[in-house]
XYZ file of N, CA and C in Angstrom:
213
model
N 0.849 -1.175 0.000
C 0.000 0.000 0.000
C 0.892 1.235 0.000
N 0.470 2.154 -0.696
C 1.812 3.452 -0.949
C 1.003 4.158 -0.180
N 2.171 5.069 0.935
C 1.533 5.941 1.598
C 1.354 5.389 2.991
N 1.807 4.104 3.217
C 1.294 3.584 4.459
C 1.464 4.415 6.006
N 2.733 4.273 5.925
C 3.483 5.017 7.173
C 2.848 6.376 6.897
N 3.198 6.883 6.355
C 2.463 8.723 6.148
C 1.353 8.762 7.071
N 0.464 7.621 6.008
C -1.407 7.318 6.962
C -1.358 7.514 8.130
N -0.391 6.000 9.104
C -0.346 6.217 10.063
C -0.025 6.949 10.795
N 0.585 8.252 10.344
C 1.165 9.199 11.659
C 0.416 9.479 11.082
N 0.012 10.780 10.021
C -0.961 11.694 10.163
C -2.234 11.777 10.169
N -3.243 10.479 9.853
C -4.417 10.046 9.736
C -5.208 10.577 10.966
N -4.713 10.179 12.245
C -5.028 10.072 13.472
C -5.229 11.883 13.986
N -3.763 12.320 13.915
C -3.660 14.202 14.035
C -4.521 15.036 13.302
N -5.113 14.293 11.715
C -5.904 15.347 10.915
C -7.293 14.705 11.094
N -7.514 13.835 11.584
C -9.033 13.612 12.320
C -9.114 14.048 13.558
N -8.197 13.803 14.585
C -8.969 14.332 15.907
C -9.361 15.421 16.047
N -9.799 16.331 15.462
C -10.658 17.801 15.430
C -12.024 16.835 15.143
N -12.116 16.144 14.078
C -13.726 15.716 13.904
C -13.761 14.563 15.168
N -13.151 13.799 16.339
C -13.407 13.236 16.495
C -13.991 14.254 17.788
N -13.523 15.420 18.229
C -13.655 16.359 19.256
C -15.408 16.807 18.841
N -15.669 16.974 17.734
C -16.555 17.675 16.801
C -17.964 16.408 17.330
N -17.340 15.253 16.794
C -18.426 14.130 17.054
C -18.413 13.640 18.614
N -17.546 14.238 19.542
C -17.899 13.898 21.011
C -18.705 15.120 21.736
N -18.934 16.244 20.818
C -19.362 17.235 21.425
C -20.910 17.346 20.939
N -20.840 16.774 19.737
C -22.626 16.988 18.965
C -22.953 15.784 19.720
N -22.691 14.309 19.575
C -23.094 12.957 19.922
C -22.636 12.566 20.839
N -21.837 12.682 21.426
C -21.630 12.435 23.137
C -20.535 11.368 22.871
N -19.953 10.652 23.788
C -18.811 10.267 24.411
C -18.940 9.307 23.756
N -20.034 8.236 23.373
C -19.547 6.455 22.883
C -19.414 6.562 21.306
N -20.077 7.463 20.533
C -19.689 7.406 18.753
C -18.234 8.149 18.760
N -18.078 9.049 19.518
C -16.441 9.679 19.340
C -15.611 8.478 19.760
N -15.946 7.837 21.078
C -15.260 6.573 20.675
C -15.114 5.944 19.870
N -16.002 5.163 19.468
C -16.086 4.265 18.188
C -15.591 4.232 17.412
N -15.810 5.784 16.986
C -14.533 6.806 15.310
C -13.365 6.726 15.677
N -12.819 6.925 16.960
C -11.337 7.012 17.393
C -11.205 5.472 17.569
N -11.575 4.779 18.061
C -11.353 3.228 17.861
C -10.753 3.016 16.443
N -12.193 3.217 15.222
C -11.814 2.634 14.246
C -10.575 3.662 13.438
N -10.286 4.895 13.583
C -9.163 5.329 13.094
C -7.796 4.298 13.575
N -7.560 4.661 15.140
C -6.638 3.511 15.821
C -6.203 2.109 15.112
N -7.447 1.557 15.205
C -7.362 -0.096 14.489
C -6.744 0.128 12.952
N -7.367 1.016 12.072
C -6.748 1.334 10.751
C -5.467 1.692 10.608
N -5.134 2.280 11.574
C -3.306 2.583 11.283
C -2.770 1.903 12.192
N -3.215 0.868 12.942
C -2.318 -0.374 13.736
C -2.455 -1.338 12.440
N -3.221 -1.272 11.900
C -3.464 -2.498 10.633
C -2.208 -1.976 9.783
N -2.335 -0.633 9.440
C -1.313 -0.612 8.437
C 0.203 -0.972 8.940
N -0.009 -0.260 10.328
C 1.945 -0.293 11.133
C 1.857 -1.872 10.635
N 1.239 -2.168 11.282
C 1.386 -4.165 11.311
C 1.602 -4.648 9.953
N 0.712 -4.329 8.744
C 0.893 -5.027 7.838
C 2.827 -4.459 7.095
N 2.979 -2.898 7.495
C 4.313 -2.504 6.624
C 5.378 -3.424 7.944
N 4.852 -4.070 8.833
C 6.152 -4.429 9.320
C 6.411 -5.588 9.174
N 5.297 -6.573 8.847
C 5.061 -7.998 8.256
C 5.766 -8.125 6.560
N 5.869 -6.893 6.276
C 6.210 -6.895 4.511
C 7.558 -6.810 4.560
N 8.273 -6.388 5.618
C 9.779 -6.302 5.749
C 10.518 -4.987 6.015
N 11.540 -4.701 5.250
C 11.891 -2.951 4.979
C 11.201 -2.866 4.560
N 10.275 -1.063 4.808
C 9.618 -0.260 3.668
C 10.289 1.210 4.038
N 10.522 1.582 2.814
C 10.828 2.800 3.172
C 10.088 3.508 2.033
N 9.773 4.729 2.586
C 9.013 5.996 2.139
C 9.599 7.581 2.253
N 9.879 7.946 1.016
C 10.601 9.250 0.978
C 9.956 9.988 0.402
N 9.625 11.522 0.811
C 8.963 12.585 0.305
C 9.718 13.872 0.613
N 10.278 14.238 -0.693
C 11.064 15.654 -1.000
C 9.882 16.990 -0.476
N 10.301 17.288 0.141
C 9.270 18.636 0.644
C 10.180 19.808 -0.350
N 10.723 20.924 -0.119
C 11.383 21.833 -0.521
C 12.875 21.866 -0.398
N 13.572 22.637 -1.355
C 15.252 22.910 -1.312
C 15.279 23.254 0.179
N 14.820 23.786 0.734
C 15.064 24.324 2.550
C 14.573 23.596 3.021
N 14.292 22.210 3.363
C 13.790 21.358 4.164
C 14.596 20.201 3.677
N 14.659 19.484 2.602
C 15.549 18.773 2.070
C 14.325 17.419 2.100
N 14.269 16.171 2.580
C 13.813 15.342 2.097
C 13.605 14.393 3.412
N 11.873 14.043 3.739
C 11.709 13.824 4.925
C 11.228 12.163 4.525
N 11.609 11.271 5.518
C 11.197 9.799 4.988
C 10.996 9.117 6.526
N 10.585 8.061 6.406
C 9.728 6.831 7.119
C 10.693 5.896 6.414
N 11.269 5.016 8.065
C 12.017 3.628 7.616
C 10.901 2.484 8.193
């Protein structure tokens, strides 16, 4: 899956605003639920890129930042 590692760190940081959003309209057990199933989705992925062996993932951001990667 391309993109795996990325998913997992940032998947989790660019949802928890909606998961704050859905504990405040619907109360405490569906904000769970959503944060559950985000969790389980990027433990699936950690697990499956670590079952596949090395993966590595490199993404060039800018000349002043240089080139940020996931081993």
């Amino acid at each position: 899956m391309e993109y795996a590692l990325l998913q997992a760190v940032f998947i989790p940081l660019l949802l928890s605003p909606v998961a704050y959003i859905i504990g405040r309209k619907m109360g405490p057990t569906p904000a769970m639920w959503f944060t559950f199933a985000i969790l389980l989705y990027t433990t699936i992925l950690v697990i499956q890129a670590a079952l596949n062996g090395t993966t590595e993932e490199h993404y060039p951001w800018t000349e002043m930042f240089g080139e940020f990667g996931f081993l």
